[in-house]
Amino acid sequence: MLNTLNVVRLLPELILLVTALVVIFVDLYARRRTALWLLPGVSIAGLVLAFVAAFAQWGAQEVVAGTLAADSFAFYFKLVAAVTVVLVILASVRYMRERTRFLGEFYAFLLVATLAVFVAVSATDLITVYLGLETLSIVSYVLTGFLRDDKRSNEAAIKYFLYGAVASAIMLYGFSLLYGLTGTTDLAEIARRLQAGDVLANLEWVAWPAVILAAVGFAFKASLVPFHQWAPDAYEGAPTPVTMFLSTVSKATGFAVMARVFLTAMPSLGEYWMALLYGLAILTMTVGNLIALRQTSVKRMLAYSSIAHAGFILMGLVAVTAPAGGHPFNGLDGVLMYVVAYAFTNAGAFAVVAAVEDGTGDATLDNFAGLIARAPFLAAAMLIFLLSLAGVPPLAGFAAKLFVFAPVVRQEYYALAVVALVNAVVAAGYYLKVVKQMFFVEVPERPAFAVARGMRWALWLMIIGVFGVGIFMNWFAFMSVRSAAGMLGL
Amino acid sequence: MVPLSWYLAVAAVLFVLGLFGVLSRRNAVAILMGVELMLNAVNINLLAFWRYTQPENVAGLVFAVIVLTVAAAEAAVGLALFIALYRLRESVNVDEIQLLKG
Amino acid sequence: MDVLKPQIGDWWHALLQGAGLSSGWIVFLDALVITLILLGLGLTSVLFAVWLERKLAARVQDRLGPNRVGPYGLVQTVADALKLLTKEDITPDNAERLSYNLAPGLAVFAVLMLLLVIPFGPGLIGADINVGVLYLVAMGSVGIMAILMAGWSSNNKYALLGGFRAVAQLLSYEIPMILAMSVPVLFAGTMSMEKLVEQQAHGRWFGVVMPAAFFLYFLAALAENERTPFDLLEADSEIVAGYHIEYSGMKFAWFFLAFFLNTLILSAIATTLFLGGWRGPFVEQVPALGIFYFLAKSFVLVFAFMWIRATFPRLRIDQMMAFAWKVMVPTGLVLVLVAAVFVKLPVAPLVRDVLLFLVNVFILLVVAGLVGRHLRLQIKRLSEGAAVVS
Amino acid sequence: MILKVVFLLVSLFTVGSALMVVTHKNLFSSALFLVASFFGVAALYVLLEAEFLAVAQVLIYVGAIATLIIFAIMLTRGMMSGRTSPRNDQAAWAGLASVVLGLVLLYVVVFRVQWPVVEKPVPPDTIEQLGRALVGRYVVPFEVASVLLLAALVGAVLIAREKEV
């Protein structure tokens, strides 16, 4: 069996694993001053290598060892994850240095979390799906509670852990029913068995429990309402770089897995899960936005806003169709577009929050007052990210919204489109509140503060990303259409 | 032979009992115990399905082994968090931790 | 039923069938008889082991030991047991009654269950399950549970400390023990105890081929059995007997019984895994000799256990943990790796065995050298520090 | 017939212990009932002819998880003082929801669905097959699981260790 294993396909994962171990050893043997730059340096180098390894295989289409897919869909998410984690690491250099002694472990955990993402997004077997998601979750609990002497970090981790453990148990029960009905854990095989005669007769009774129970697990990872309660707390309490990771990469993984499981294993149950996701999408964006409106902490506001955005991403999945005649708006490519746009934008917004926390000690709305005078670069960056979040052209957020709205309209889900539109307007309202605070509230007595070098680089990269995705929309659309087609088996 | 549905019934009851424990307990450790019951229920399901529908294909066994492994890792991390929580506040009741609200 | 094979089993079955019993009853009676035999074997051995320990400790300490009851004090243990039976049975006021009363029984139960898979002689095994070795390890964790229950429910801080130490020590040493046990398992390609013995024919004992693994197991077994130098669970001079501090009378006797049964069984496992089990000259002709060989080998190990207990001082808890995690676990991992490589080595079995032996000796020497160097450095540092102070 | 009786006894024991786990006031007793319940589940595995899993269940759930849980309870012993009720405010709702969900699940899983049952014996070399599968088709999950265990180990130590002085 082993000789059929194509190790080249696993190269990105292997590189990450080796890098994580190297980081631990560097931490063990390097002097503290060297370690401060060497640890993030090694981690970023590993991620870049993994990125290259994944990019080189773009366009492949095969199954590795029976449980992992090496297809464009997986590689797309791997690329996004690698880039985002590089940004997270850049943003965390100073933030973490001042808060914990265990830097080597921190970077190693980030790398292992990325490894888990890589496994989860390419999983084609219920076993790897579960294991990938759960590895990501468990490592995320540790990352969230990394500042163990900080009550808020610990509390965030515990809430995350308790919700996560329950959600994964529920998801597993759903998986076990699917396994019982079809007698296999392979996603493609499940799809085949679900259409067999003896299974069809039972389908109506197992479909709902299996879909709902499995969806709970994915919805938890993607922080969809009503499985979102952990998210604001975890996002607020976690070290802000970790929040960057959770709100972008971890969430994107939830969507990737959800898309793959639903589309490859249960295409015949489409009406069930699409109806479910339809409801979840409306609920998620509305509840997220309404609560975000009355937040006083920017970090928490962004947390709720990121829940609301999950609702938007879900729209793409609801409207998934086979791309007729190479038509770009098939829904799934909207999800992919949104994920990459959102990764830059939201990671950027949280990075600014981290920088403000570093400079002023906290991230309430009040701390942002008059930011333009104290840290003009941060204020400008935040403005760009907020505009992108609101969906203003020519920024990334606009491209993303375009690609999820279009298929929804094409499918004639007008109610969903209207709700989403109203929500987008509401969201713009509270983004502007922050803008107003930064630019038009003057607080003369507050001192200016500098931004750490790594953070500045990260912010520049993310600004470039936000503009890039918005301006070179066509290229990203091409990429996402291709990878969506790769997974839809076209 | 015992019918398959009997096993499924036991698993379902165990699952629901675990869920009840999760929902009704205040103590974090007690909640974790509920989760463990739920995972056990899942494993009974997996093994029962393996035995009754596919005894010659070990996928179900592999799945159960993986669930066991993950459960151990999860419990280790969770309990570590609870111990840290206890150090910080002398309590592990989840409804008493509410610094983060809104 | 292939237990008690070949002659006695057939005779016994013929007898039962002659008495006109149905097959269900025969299975039941079979199980009953096996249980009784195993119990009898275990309990008489304990009586003897207790006596042996006392005699041995006395000899080491230049005393006579028990010499009043029976010849050479042989019946002393029976007298002790009777005395314990008649003592008052105390339950502390705030004890958690259920677990307090359950713990001693569970401790004995966990050990007795181990008897089930030990091949005392050719065919003389309770049940030859195909995951035998794993079963041994799993049941070992039940013993930990009993200690935890006793430690917690006694409502006594020393008992609780004993419970804490139980988790720290027993769980830590379980890992090198499993690693050491997996070496012969890897080599034999089976976890069935019966088959493990089969694989050690012609004097090719795993303990001889792989002395390092045997040694590792022996050390871990010392710790698992709470014997000096690893007797921190009960360390009478520190936590006054630890987890069983509150127990008296019969319940204390149960713990005592579990302790000695454990000594015997850990030796028996070592005999099965490393010393060829019941194998020895002329076993093929006279199967009953197997039992004798088995017990003889086991008691050599029991003797070693007792000797060490009588001679060595106790380790400090941090030293003990460091030894488990920094010395034994890495060694065990290396040994498993070595065994895995050698199993697949394309050479003649004899060459492989010799090579493996040499590698094992080499590993033992390297580890001993490293530990020795570390200790010398520590001593040097300590003496220099002392010099500065004075 | 005998198997059915044994099954009923074992599952009664398992479910009864589980009930005690979620209702018992004393946390330590809860944990002990959890152990009992784990044993019951292991016995069910034996009835399902999955001996390896049964032994692994005892080894991992009783030997590792339950021991860890009890250890955590002992380390944080102040927390189970009887000052407050062990149940939260929503316990009644939780009970109701659980009962409803349980009935639905039972109805669907037990009475409605015709599972594709086949009457086949377990192959004698199941354990060997399992071993081969873990280094064959499932080698990636197997390796990822080992990474996960390592990460969890490091993470747990990191979070739970004493404060440095």
PDB file of N, CA, C and O in Angstrom, chain B residues 20-45:
ATOM      1  N   PHE B  20     -27.201  15.936  27.932  1.00  0.00           N
ATOM      2  CA  PHE B  20     -27.865  16.515  29.103  1.00  0.00           C
ATOM      3  C   PHE B  20     -26.816  16.986  30.111  1.00  0.00           C
ATOM      4  O   PHE B  20     -26.911  18.083  30.668  1.00  0.00           O
ATOM      5  N   GLY B  21     -25.804  16.132  30.336  1.00  0.00           N
ATOM      6  CA  GLY B  21     -24.742  16.534  31.252  1.00  0.00           C
ATOM      7  C   GLY B  21     -24.069  17.818  30.795  1.00  0.00           C
ATOM      8  O   GLY B  21     -23.824  18.725  31.595  1.00  0.00           O
ATOM      9  N   VAL B  22     -23.807  17.907  29.509  1.00  0.00           N
ATOM     10  CA  VAL B  22     -23.147  19.092  28.969  1.00  0.00           C
ATOM     11  C   VAL B  22     -24.001  20.335  29.210  1.00  0.00           C
ATOM     12  O   VAL B  22     -23.506  21.382  29.616  1.00  0.00           O
ATOM     13  N   LEU B  23     -25.298  20.185  28.959  1.00  0.00           N
ATOM     14  CA  LEU B  23     -26.163  21.365  29.024  1.00  0.00           C
ATOM     15  C   LEU B  23     -26.495  21.765  30.446  1.00  0.00           C
ATOM     16  O   LEU B  23     -26.753  22.930  30.721  1.00  0.00           O
ATOM     17  N   SER B  24     -26.512  20.782  31.370  1.00  0.00           N
ATOM     18  CA  SER B  24     -27.074  21.098  32.678  1.00  0.00           C
ATOM     19  C   SER B  24     -26.015  21.336  33.737  1.00  0.00           C
ATOM     20  O   SER B  24     -26.336  21.793  34.828  1.00  0.00           O
ATOM     21  N   ARG B  25     -24.750  21.040  33.455  1.00  0.00           N
ATOM     22  CA  ARG B  25     -23.759  21.149  34.528  1.00  0.00           C
ATOM     23  C   ARG B  25     -23.109  22.521  34.554  1.00  0.00           C
ATOM     24  O   ARG B  25     -22.964  23.169  33.510  1.00  0.00           O
ATOM     25  N   ARG B  26     -22.690  22.913  35.750  1.00  0.00           N
ATOM     26  CA  ARG B  26     -21.985  24.182  35.875  1.00  0.00           C
ATOM     27  C   ARG B  26     -20.484  23.967  35.878  1.00  0.00           C
ATOM     28  O   ARG B  26     -19.730  24.844  35.515  1.00  0.00           O
ATOM     29  N   ASN B  27     -20.077  22.810  36.337  1.00  0.00           N
ATOM     30  CA  ASN B  27     -18.658  22.561  36.506  1.00  0.00           C
ATOM     31  C   ASN B  27     -18.026  22.119  35.188  1.00  0.00           C
ATOM     32  O   ASN B  27     -18.530  21.221  34.517  1.00  0.00           O
ATOM     33  N   ALA B  28     -16.917  22.753  34.851  1.00  0.00           N
ATOM     34  CA  ALA B  28     -16.299  22.475  33.553  1.00  0.00           C
ATOM     35  C   ALA B  28     -15.900  21.003  33.434  1.00  0.00           C
ATOM     36  O   ALA B  28     -16.074  20.391  32.383  1.00  0.00           O
ATOM     37  N   VAL B  29     -15.378  20.435  34.521  1.00  0.00           N
ATOM     38  CA  VAL B  29     -14.961  19.032  34.451  1.00  0.00           C
ATOM     39  C   VAL B  29     -16.175  18.138  34.208  1.00  0.00           C
ATOM     40  O   VAL B  29     -16.124  17.171  33.435  1.00  0.00           O
ATOM     41  N   ALA B  30     -17.290  18.479  34.850  1.00  0.00           N
ATOM     42  CA  ALA B  30     -18.506  17.678  34.657  1.00  0.00           C
ATOM     43  C   ALA B  30     -18.977  17.777  33.208  1.00  0.00           C
ATOM     44  O   ALA B  30     -19.458  16.799  32.634  1.00  0.00           O
ATOM     45  N   ILE B  31     -18.817  18.949  32.619  1.00  0.00           N
ATOM     46  CA  ILE B  31     -19.205  19.102  31.213  1.00  0.00           C
ATOM     47  C   ILE B  31     -18.327  18.206  30.347  1.00  0.00           C
ATOM     48  O   ILE B  31     -18.813  17.520  29.436  1.00  0.00           O
ATOM     49  N   LEU B  32     -17.045  18.199  30.662  1.00  0.00           N
ATOM     50  CA  LEU B  32     -16.131  17.349  29.887  1.00  0.00           C
ATOM     51  C   LEU B  32     -16.551  15.878  29.998  1.00  0.00           C
ATOM     52  O   LEU B  32     -16.507  15.132  29.022  1.00  0.00           O
ATOM     53  N   MET B  33     -17.000  15.488  31.196  1.00  0.00           N
ATOM     54  CA  MET B  33     -17.450  14.096  31.352  1.00  0.00           C
ATOM     55  C   MET B  33     -18.632  13.811  30.438  1.00  0.00           C
ATOM     56  O   MET B  33     -18.722  12.733  29.837  1.00  0.00           O
ATOM     57  N   GLY B  34     -19.524  14.786  30.321  1.00  0.00           N
ATOM     58  CA  GLY B  34     -20.648  14.609  29.399  1.00  0.00           C
ATOM     59  C   GLY B  34     -20.169  14.405  27.975  1.00  0.00           C
ATOM     60  O   GLY B  34     -20.655  13.530  27.259  1.00  0.00           O
ATOM     61  N   VAL B  35     -19.173  15.199  27.587  1.00  0.00           N
ATOM     62  CA  VAL B  35     -18.638  15.066  26.230  1.00  0.00           C
ATOM     63  C   VAL B  35     -18.061  13.665  26.031  1.00  0.00           C
ATOM     64  O   VAL B  35     -18.249  13.042  24.972  1.00  0.00           O
ATOM     65  N   GLU B  36     -17.374  13.161  27.041  1.00  0.00           N
ATOM     66  CA  GLU B  36     -16.790  11.826  26.901  1.00  0.00           C
ATOM     67  C   GLU B  36     -17.881  10.774  26.690  1.00  0.00           C
ATOM     68  O   GLU B  36     -17.719   9.837  25.908  1.00  0.00           O
ATOM     69  N   LEU B  37     -18.993  10.951  27.413  1.00  0.00           N
ATOM     70  CA  LEU B  37     -20.103  10.005  27.205  1.00  0.00           C
ATOM     71  C   LEU B  37     -20.589  10.068  25.763  1.00  0.00           C
ATOM     72  O   LEU B  37     -20.873   9.038  25.135  1.00  0.00           O
ATOM     73  N   MET B  38     -20.689  11.284  25.242  1.00  0.00           N
ATOM     74  CA  MET B  38     -21.161  11.419  23.864  1.00  0.00           C
ATOM     75  C   MET B  38     -20.205  10.715  22.904  1.00  0.00           C
ATOM     76  O   MET B  38     -20.625  10.019  21.970  1.00  0.00           O
ATOM     77  N   LEU B  39     -18.914  10.893  23.126  1.00  0.00           N
ATOM     78  CA  LEU B  39     -17.943  10.252  22.233  1.00  0.00           C
ATOM     79  C   LEU B  39     -18.042   8.731  22.331  1.00  0.00           C
ATOM     80  O   LEU B  39     -17.912   8.015  21.334  1.00  0.00           O
ATOM     81  N   ASN B  40     -18.284   8.241  23.545  1.00  0.00           N
ATOM     82  CA  ASN B  40     -18.459   6.800  23.693  1.00  0.00           C
ATOM     83  C   ASN B  40     -19.661   6.305  22.904  1.00  0.00           C
ATOM     84  O   ASN B  40     -19.625   5.237  22.300  1.00  0.00           O
ATOM     85  N   ALA B  41     -20.721   7.111  22.948  1.00  0.00           N
ATOM     86  CA  ALA B  41     -21.909   6.732  22.185  1.00  0.00           C
ATOM     87  C   ALA B  41     -21.579   6.625  20.706  1.00  0.00           C
ATOM     88  O   ALA B  41     -21.977   5.675  20.021  1.00  0.00           O
ATOM     89  N   VAL B  42     -20.823   7.605  20.220  1.00  0.00           N
ATOM     90  CA  VAL B  42     -20.440   7.569  18.807  1.00  0.00           C
ATOM     91  C   VAL B  42     -19.656   6.295  18.501  1.00  0.00           C
ATOM     92  O   VAL B  42     -19.884   5.634  17.487  1.00  0.00           O
ATOM     93  N   ASN B  43     -18.742   5.956  19.396  1.00  0.00           N
ATOM     94  CA  ASN B  43     -17.931   4.767  19.137  1.00  0.00           C
ATOM     95  C   ASN B  43     -18.769   3.493  19.144  1.00  0.00           C
ATOM     96  O   ASN B  43     -18.511   2.586  18.358  1.00  0.00           O
ATOM     97  N   ILE B  44     -19.751   3.430  20.037  1.00  0.00           N
ATOM     98  CA  ILE B  44     -20.640   2.258  20.011  1.00  0.00           C
ATOM     99  C   ILE B  44     -21.318   2.179  18.652  1.00  0.00           C
ATOM    100  O   ILE B  44     -21.385   1.119  18.018  1.00  0.00           O
ATOM    101  N   ASN B  45     -21.801   3.334  18.187  1.00  0.00           N
ATOM    102  CA  ASN B  45     -22.430   3.372  16.866  1.00  0.00           C
ATOM    103  C   ASN B  45     -21.485   2.842  15.798  1.00  0.00           C
ATOM    104  O   ASN B  45     -21.842   1.972  15.006  1.00  0.00           O
TER     105      ASN B  45
END
